[in-house]
Tab-separated table of C-alpha atoms in Angstrom:
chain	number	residue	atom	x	y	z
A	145	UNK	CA	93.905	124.732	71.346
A	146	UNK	CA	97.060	125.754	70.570
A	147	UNK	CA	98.822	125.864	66.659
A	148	UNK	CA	101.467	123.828	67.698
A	149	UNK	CA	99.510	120.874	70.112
A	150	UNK	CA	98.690	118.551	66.784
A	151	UNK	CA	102.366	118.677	66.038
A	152	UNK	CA	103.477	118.056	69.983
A	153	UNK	CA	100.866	115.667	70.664
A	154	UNK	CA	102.160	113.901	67.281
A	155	UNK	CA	105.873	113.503	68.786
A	156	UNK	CA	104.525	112.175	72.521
A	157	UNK	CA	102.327	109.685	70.992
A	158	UNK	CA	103.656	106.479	72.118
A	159	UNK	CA	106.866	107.514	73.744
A	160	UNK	CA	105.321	106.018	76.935
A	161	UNK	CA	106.157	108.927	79.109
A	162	UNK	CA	103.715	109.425	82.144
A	163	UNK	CA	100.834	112.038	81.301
A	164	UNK	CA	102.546	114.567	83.818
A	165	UNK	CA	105.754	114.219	82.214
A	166	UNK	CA	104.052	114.847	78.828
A	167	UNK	CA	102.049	118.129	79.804
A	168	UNK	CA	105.832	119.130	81.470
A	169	UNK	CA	107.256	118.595	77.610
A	170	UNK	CA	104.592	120.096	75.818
A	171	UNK	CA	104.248	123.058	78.116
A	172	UNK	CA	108.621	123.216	77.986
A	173	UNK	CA	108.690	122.595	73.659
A	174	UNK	CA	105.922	124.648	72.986
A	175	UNK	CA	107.462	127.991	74.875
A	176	UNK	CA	110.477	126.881	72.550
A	177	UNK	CA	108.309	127.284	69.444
A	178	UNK	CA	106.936	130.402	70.537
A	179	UNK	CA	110.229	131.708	71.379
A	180	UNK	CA	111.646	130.519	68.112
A	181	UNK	CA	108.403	132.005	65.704
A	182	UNK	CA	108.822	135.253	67.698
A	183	UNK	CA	112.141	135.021	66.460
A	184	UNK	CA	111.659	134.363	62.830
A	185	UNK	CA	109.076	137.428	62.870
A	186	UNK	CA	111.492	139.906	64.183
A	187	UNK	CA	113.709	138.824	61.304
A	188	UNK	CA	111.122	139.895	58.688
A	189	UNK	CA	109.331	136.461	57.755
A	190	UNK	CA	105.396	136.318	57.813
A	191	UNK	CA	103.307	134.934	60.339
A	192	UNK	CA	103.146	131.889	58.432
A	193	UNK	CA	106.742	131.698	57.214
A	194	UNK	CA	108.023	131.724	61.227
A	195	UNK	CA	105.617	128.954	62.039
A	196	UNK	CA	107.060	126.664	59.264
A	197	UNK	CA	110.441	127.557	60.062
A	198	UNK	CA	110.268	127.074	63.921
A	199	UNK	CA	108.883	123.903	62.953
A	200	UNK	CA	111.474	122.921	60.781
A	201	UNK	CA	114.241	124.054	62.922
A	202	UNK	CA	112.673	121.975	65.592
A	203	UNK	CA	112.559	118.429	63.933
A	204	UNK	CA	109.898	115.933	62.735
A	205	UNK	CA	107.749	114.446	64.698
A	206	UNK	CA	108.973	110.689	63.887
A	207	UNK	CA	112.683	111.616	64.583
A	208	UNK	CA	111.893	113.334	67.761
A	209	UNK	CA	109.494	110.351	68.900
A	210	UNK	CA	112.255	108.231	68.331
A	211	UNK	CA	115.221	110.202	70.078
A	212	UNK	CA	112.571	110.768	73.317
A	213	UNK	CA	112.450	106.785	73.693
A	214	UNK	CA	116.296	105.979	73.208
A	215	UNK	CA	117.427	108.743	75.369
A	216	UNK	CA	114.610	108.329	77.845
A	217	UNK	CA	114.625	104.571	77.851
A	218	UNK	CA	117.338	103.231	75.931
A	219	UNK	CA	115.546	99.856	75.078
A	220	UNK	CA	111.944	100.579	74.291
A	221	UNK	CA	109.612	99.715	76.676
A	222	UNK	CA	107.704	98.020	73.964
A	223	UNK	CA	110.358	95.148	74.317
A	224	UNK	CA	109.874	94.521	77.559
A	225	UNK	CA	105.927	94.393	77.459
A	226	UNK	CA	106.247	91.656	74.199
A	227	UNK	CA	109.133	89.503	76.268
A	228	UNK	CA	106.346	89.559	79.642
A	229	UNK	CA	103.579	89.004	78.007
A	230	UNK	CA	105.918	85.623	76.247
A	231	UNK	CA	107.123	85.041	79.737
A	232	UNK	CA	103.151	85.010	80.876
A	233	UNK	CA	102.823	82.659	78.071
A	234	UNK	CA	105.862	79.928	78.654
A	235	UNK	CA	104.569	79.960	82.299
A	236	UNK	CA	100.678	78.788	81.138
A	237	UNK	CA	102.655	76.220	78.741
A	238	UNK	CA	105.195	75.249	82.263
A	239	UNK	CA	102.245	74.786	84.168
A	240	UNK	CA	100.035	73.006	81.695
A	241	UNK	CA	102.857	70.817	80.793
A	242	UNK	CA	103.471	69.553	84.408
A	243	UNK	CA	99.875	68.862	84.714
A	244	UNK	CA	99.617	66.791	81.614
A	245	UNK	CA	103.135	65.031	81.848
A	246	UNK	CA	102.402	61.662	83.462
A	247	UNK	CA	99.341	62.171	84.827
A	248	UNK	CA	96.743	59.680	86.268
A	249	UNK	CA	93.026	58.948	87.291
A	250	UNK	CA	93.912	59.115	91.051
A	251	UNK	CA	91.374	56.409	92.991
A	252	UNK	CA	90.932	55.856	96.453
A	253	UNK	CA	92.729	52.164	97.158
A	254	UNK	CA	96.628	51.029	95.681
A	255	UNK	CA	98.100	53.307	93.486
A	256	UNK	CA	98.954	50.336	91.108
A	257	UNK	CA	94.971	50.746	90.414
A	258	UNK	CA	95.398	54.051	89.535
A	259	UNK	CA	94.540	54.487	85.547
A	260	UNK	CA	97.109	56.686	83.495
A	261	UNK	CA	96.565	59.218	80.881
A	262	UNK	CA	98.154	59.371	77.451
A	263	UNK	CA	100.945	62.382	77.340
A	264	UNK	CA	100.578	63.891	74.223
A	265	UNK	CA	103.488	63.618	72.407
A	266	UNK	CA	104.015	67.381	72.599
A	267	UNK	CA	104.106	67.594	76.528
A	268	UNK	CA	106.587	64.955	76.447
A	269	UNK	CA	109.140	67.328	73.684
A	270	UNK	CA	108.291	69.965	75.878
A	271	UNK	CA	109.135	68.018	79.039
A	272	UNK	CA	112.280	67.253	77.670
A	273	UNK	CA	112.928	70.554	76.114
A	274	UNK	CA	111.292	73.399	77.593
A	275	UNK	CA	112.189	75.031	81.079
A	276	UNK	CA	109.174	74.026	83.514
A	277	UNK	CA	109.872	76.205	86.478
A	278	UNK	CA	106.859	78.047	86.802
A	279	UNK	CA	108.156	80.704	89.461
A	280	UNK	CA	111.123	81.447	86.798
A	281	UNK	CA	108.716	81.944	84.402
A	282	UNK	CA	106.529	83.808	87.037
A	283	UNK	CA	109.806	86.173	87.890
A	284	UNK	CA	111.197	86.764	84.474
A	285	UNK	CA	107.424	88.070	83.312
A	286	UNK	CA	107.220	90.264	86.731
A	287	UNK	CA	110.774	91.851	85.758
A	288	UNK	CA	110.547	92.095	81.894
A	289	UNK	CA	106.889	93.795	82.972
A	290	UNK	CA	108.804	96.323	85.406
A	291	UNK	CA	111.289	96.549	82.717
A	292	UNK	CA	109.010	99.312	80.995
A	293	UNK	CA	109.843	102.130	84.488
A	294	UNK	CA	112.975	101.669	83.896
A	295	UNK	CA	114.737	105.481	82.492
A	296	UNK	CA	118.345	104.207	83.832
A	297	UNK	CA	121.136	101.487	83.627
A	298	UNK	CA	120.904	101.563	87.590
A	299	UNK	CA	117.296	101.131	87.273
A	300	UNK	CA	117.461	97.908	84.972
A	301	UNK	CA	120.142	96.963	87.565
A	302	UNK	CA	117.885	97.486	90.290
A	303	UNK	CA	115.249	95.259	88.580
A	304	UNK	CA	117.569	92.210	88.361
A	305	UNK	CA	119.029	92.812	91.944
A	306	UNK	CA	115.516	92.252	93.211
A	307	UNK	CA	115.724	88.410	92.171
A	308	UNK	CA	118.566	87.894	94.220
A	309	UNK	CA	116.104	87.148	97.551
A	310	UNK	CA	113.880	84.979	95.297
A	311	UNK	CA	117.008	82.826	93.806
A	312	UNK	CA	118.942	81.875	97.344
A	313	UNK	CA	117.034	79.249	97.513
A	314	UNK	CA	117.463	77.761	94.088
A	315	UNK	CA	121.507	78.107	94.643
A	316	UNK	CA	123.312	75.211	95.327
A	317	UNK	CA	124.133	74.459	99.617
A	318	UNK	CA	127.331	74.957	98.299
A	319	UNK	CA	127.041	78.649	97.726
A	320	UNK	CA	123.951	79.200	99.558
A	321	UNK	CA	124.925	77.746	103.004
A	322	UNK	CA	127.714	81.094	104.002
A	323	UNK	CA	124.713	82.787	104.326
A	324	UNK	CA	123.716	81.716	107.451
A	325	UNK	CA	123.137	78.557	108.825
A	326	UNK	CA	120.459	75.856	107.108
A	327	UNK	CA	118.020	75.989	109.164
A	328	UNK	CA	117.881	79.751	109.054
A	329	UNK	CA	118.336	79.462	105.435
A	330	UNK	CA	115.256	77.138	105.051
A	331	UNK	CA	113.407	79.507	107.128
A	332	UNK	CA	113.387	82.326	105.380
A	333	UNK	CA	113.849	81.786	101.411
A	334	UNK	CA	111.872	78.838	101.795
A	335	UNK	CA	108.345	81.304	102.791
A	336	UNK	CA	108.091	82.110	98.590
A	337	UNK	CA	105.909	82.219	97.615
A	338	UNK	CA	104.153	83.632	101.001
A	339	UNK	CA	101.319	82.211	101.492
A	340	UNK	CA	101.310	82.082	105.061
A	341	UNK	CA	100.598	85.804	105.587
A	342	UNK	CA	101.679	85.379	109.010
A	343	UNK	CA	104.737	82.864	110.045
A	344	UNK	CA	108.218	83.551	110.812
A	345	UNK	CA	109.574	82.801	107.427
A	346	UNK	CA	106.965	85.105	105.662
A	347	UNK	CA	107.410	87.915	108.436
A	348	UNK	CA	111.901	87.532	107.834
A	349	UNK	CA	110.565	87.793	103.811
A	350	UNK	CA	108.714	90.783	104.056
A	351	UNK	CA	111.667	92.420	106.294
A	352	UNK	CA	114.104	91.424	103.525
A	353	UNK	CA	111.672	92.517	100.504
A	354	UNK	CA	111.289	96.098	102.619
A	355	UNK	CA	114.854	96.815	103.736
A	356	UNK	CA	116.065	96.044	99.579
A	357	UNK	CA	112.998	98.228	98.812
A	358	UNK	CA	114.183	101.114	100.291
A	359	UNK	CA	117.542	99.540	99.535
A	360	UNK	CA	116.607	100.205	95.842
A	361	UNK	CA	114.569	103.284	95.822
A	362	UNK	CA	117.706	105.198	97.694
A	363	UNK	CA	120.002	103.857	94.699
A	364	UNK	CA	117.621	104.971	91.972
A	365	UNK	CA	115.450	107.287	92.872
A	366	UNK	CA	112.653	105.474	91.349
A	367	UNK	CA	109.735	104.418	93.623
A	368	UNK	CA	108.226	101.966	91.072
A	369	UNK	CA	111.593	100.121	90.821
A	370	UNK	CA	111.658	100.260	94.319
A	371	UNK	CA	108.454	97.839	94.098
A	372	UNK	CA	109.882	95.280	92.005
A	373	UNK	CA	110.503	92.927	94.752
A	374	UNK	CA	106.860	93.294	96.069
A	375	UNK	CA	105.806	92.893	92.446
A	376	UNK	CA	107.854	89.542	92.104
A	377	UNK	CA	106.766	88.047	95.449
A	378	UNK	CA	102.846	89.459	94.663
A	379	UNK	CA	103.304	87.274	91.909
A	380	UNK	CA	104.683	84.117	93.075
A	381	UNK	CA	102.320	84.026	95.576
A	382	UNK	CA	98.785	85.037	93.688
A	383	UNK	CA	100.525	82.689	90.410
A	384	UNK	CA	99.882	78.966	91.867
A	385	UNK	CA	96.479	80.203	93.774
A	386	UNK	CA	95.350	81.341	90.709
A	387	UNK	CA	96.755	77.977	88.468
A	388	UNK	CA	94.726	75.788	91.033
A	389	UNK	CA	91.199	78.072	90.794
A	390	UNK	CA	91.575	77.840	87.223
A	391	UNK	CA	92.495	74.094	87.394
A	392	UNK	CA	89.464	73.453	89.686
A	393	UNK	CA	86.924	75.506	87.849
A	394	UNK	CA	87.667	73.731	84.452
A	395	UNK	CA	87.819	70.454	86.339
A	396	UNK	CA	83.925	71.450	87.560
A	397	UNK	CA	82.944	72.545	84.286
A	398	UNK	CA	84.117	69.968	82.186
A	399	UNK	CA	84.798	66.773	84.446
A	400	UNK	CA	87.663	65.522	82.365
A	401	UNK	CA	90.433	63.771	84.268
A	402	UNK	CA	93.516	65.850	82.889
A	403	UNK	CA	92.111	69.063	84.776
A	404	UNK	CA	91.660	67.175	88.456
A	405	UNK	CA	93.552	68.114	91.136
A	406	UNK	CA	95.215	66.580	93.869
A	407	UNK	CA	92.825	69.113	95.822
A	408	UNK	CA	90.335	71.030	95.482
A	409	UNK	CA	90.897	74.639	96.817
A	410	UNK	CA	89.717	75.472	100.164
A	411	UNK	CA	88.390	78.411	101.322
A	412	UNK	CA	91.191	78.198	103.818
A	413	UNK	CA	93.626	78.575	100.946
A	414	UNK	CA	91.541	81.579	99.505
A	415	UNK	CA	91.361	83.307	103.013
A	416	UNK	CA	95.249	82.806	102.570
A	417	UNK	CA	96.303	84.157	99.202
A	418	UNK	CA	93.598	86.820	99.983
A	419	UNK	CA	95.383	88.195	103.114
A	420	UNK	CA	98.480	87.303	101.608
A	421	UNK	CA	98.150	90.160	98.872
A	422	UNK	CA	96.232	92.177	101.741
A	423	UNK	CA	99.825	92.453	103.801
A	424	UNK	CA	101.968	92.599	100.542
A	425	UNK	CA	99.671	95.707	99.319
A	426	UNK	CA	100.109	97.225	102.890
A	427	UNK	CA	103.341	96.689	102.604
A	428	UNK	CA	103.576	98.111	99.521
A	429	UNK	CA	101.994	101.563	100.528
A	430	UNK	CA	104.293	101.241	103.590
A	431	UNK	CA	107.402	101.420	101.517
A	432	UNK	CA	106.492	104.299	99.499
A	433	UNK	CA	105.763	106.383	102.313
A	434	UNK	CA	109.149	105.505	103.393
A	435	UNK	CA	110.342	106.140	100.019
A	436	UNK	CA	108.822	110.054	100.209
A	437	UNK	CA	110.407	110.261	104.036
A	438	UNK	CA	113.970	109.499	102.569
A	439	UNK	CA	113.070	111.859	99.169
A	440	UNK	CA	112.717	114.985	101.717
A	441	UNK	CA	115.108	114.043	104.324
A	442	UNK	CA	117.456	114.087	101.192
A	443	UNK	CA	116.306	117.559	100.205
A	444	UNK	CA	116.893	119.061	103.544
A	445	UNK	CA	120.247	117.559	104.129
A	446	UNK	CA	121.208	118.795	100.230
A	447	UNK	CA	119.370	122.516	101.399
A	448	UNK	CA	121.943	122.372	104.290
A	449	UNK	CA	125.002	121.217	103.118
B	105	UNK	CA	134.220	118.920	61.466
B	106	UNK	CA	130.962	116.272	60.531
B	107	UNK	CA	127.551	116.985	62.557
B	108	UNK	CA	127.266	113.425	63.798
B	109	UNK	CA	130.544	113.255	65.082
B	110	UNK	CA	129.666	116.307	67.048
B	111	UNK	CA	126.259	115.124	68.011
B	112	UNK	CA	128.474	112.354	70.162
B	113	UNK	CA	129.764	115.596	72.625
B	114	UNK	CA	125.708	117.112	72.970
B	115	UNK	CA	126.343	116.094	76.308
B	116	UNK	CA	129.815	118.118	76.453
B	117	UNK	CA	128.073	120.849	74.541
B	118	UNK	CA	125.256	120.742	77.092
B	119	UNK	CA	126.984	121.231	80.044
B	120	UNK	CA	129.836	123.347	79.263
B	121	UNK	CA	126.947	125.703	78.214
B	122	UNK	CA	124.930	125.372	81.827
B	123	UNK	CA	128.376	125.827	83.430
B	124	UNK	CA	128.701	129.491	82.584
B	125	UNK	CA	124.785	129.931	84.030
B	126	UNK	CA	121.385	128.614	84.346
B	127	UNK	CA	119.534	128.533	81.121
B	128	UNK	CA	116.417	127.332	79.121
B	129	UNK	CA	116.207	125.059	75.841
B	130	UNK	CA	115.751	127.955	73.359
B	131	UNK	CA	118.605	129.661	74.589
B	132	UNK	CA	120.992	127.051	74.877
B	133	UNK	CA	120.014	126.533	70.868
B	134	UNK	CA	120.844	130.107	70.209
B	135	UNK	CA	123.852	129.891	72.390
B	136	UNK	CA	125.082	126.484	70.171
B	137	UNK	CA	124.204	128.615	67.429
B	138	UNK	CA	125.938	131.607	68.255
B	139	UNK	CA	129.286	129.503	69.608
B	140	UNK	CA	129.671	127.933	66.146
B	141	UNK	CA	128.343	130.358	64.088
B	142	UNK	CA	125.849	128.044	62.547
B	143	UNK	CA	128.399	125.583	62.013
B	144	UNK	CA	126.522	123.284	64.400
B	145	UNK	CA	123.222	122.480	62.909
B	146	UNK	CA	121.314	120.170	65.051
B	147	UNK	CA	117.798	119.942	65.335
B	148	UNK	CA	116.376	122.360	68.082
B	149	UNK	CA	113.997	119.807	69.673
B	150	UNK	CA	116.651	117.309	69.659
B	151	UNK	CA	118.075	118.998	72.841
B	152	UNK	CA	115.422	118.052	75.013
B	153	UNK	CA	115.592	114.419	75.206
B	154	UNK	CA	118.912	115.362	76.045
B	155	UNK	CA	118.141	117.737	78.571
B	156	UNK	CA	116.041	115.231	80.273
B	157	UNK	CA	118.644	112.246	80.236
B	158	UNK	CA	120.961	114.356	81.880
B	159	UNK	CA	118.443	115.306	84.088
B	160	UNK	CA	117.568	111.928	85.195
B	161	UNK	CA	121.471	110.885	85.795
B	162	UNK	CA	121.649	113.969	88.231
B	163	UNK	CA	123.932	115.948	86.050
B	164	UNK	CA	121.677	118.822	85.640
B	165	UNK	CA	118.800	119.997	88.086
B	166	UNK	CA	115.057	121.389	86.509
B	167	UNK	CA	113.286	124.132	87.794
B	168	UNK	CA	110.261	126.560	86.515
B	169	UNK	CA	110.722	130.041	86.164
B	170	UNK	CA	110.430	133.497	84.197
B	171	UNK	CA	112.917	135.337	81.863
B	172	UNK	CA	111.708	138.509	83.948
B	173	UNK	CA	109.172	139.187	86.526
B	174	UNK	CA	105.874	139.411	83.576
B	175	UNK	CA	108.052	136.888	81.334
B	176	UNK	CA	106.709	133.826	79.949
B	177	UNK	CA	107.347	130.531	82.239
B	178	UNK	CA	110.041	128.359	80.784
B	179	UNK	CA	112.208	125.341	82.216
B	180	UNK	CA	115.591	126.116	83.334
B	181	UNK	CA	118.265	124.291	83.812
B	182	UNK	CA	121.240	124.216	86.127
B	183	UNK	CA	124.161	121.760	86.365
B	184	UNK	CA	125.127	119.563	89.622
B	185	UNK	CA	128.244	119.044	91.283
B	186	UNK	CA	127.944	115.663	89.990
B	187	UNK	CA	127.057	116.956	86.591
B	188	UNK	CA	130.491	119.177	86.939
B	189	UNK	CA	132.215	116.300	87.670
B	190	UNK	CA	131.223	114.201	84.635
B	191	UNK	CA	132.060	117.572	82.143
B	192	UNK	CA	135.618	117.467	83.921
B	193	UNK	CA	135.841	113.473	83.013
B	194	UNK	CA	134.292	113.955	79.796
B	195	UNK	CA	137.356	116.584	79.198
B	196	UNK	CA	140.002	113.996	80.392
B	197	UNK	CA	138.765	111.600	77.865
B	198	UNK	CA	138.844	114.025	75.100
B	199	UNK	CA	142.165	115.050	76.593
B	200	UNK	CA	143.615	111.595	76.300
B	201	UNK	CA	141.558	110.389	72.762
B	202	UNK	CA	143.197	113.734	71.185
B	203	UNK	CA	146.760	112.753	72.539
B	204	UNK	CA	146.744	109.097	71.283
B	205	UNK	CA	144.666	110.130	67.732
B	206	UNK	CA	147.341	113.015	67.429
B	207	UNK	CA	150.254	110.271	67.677
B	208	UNK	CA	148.500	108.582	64.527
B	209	UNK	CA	147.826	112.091	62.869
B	210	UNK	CA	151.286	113.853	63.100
B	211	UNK	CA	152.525	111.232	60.652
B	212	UNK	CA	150.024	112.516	57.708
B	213	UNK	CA	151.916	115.460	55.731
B	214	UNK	CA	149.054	118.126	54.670
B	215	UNK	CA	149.698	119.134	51.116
């Protein structure tokens, strides 16, 4: 072990760099302190002496932690990971709020038959005054989550760009309709989440989540960014499969009315969402393949030029 | 002229320093040192977070390599077109801060 790995180790604690990047630092700031003891020796200090000094030429650990995640990150990623996991969060309350609000006993026969259940007063203040959209919630937790690869401004602008396919739909006609006719419209934005692995809207989707993939990656440089949009639509579509297994297992478990579906889940809808995140993941490895064919197709056009 | 006023231009100081050759982080402290006699006291591992933000904006390019042929191996550094191009607009807007400051300035008498 080296004399000065305690001390390097100490600054890259918890600067969330990847564990390549931080064996590139330590191997680059450790020559440094070599250099810089070697240096202190040849001027006449002890063994000792140099060591102290390189140190304290070089910085504290604390300042140095801190400096490596503002100039790497700007924001620290530990932001992002609290405001996703509270996204995660409002999106359990979303959904558990718009099974509770106004629910029912549903009985085969007249629906006047059918016997309602109390809403708490607190679903009903949250009904009133909490956003319920669960894919927002869904979304905003998948971006503030892919929030923590971001190193540049381009990269954070990358991450919102990639809700742009997943909000057409939510715009109004108004503003939504110049982009191509209705029924073309409905087509395609309507597929998310994608379910269908296989349909025409879900097959225009993935084309449209690829092509800003690459989009993206060629714009930052950054194959996990690149992701984001598979990330999103991975999670819009795995989100409501996994609401209604939970839904249904607790309705098994505990047979109390407030946890009963409108369905129970079929294995058809498994078989689905299964194959669903099958093609996504394909896609996925797909796109950064691509990603390394444009990285060295870059190279050799920059060796050339 | 105050240290943290200075630390603002690191990125000035940075590349101005990789324009006159490719160099490595120890000797683009000695070389801050050296260029302002000491005047310029920033911390020496300061310049690597630096290093690497300019890295990841494309201004500057990373590669391993050897002082000599049985050297140690260190991490050069060598600036971009792109990173050229930011040093020149980095002048301009020292160029034009210093004219409109100076319009403010000529007015004080020194004593």
């Amino acid at each position: 072990m080296n004399r000065f790995d305690a001390y390097l180790y100490q600054i890259l604690n918890g600067t969330y760099l990847h564990k390549q990047e931080k064996v590139a630092w330590i191997e680059e700031m450790q020559s440094h302190l070599e250099d810089s003891v070697q240096h202190y020796r040849v001027a006449g200090l002890s063994d000792e002496q140099a060591h102290q000094r390189a140190l304290a030429s070089f910085g504290t650990a604390k300042e140095l932690r801190q400096q490596i995640i503002r100039e790497t990150f700007v924001i620290s990623p530990k932001w992002y990971l609290i405001v996703g996991v509270l996204c995660f969060i409002s999106l359990g309350v979303a959904l558990f709020t718009n099974m509770r609000f106004d629910d029912s006993v549903v009985t085969i026969g007249n629906p006047a038959t059918w016997e309602p259940i109390p809403t708490p007063q607190w679903v009903v203040w949250l009904h009133q005054h909490f956003p319920l959209n669960p894919a927002r919630w869904a979304t905003l937790g998948t971006m503030s989550f892919m929030m923590v690869f971001t190193r540049k401004q381009t990269d954070r602008l990358a991450v919102l760009i990639s809700w742009i396919p997943f909000s057409v739909s939510l715009l109004p006609s108004s503003v939504s309709l110049p982009l191509g006719s209705d029924g073309i419209r409905q087509v395609i934005f309507s597929a998310l989440p994608i379910i269908q692995p296989v349909s025409i809207g879900a097959t225009c989707e993935y084309g449209i989540i690829f092509a800003l993939g690459i989009a993206l990656y060629i714009w930052t440089r950054n194959r996990i960014i690149s992701l984001t949009p598979w990330m999103i639509s991975i999670t819009l579509t795995v989100a409501p499969f996994l609401w209604s297994l939970m839904q249904e297992t607790l309705w098994e478990q505990t047979r109390n009315p407030i946890f009963r579906g409108l369905a129970p889940v079929s294995w058809g809808y498994l078989w689905s969402a299964i194959s669903s995140v099958i093609v996504h993941l394909i896609g996925a490895v797909l796109l950064l393949f691509m990603c390394k064919r444009v990285e060295s197709s870059s190279i050799r056009l920059r060796k050339l030029i | 002229m105050r240290n943290e006023r200075l630390r603002g231009y690191l990125d000035v100081i940075l590349l101005s320093i990789l324009l006159e050759g490719d160099s490595y982080g120890y000797d683009i402290a000695q070389q801050v040192s050296d260029q302002t006699h000491g005047a310029l006291a920033i911390k020496e591992g300061s310049l690597y977070p630096a290093l690497k933000r300019l890295e990841a904006n494309r201004f500057i390019e990373g590669y391993w390599g050897t002082d000599k042929d049985s050297g140690p191996r260190r991490r050069y550094y060598r600036i971009t077109d792109r990173g050229k191009s930011h040093l020149r607009k980095l002048q301009e807007e020292w160029n034009a801060e210093q004219r409109l400051l100076s319009v403010f300035f000529d007015k004080v008498v020194p004593e």
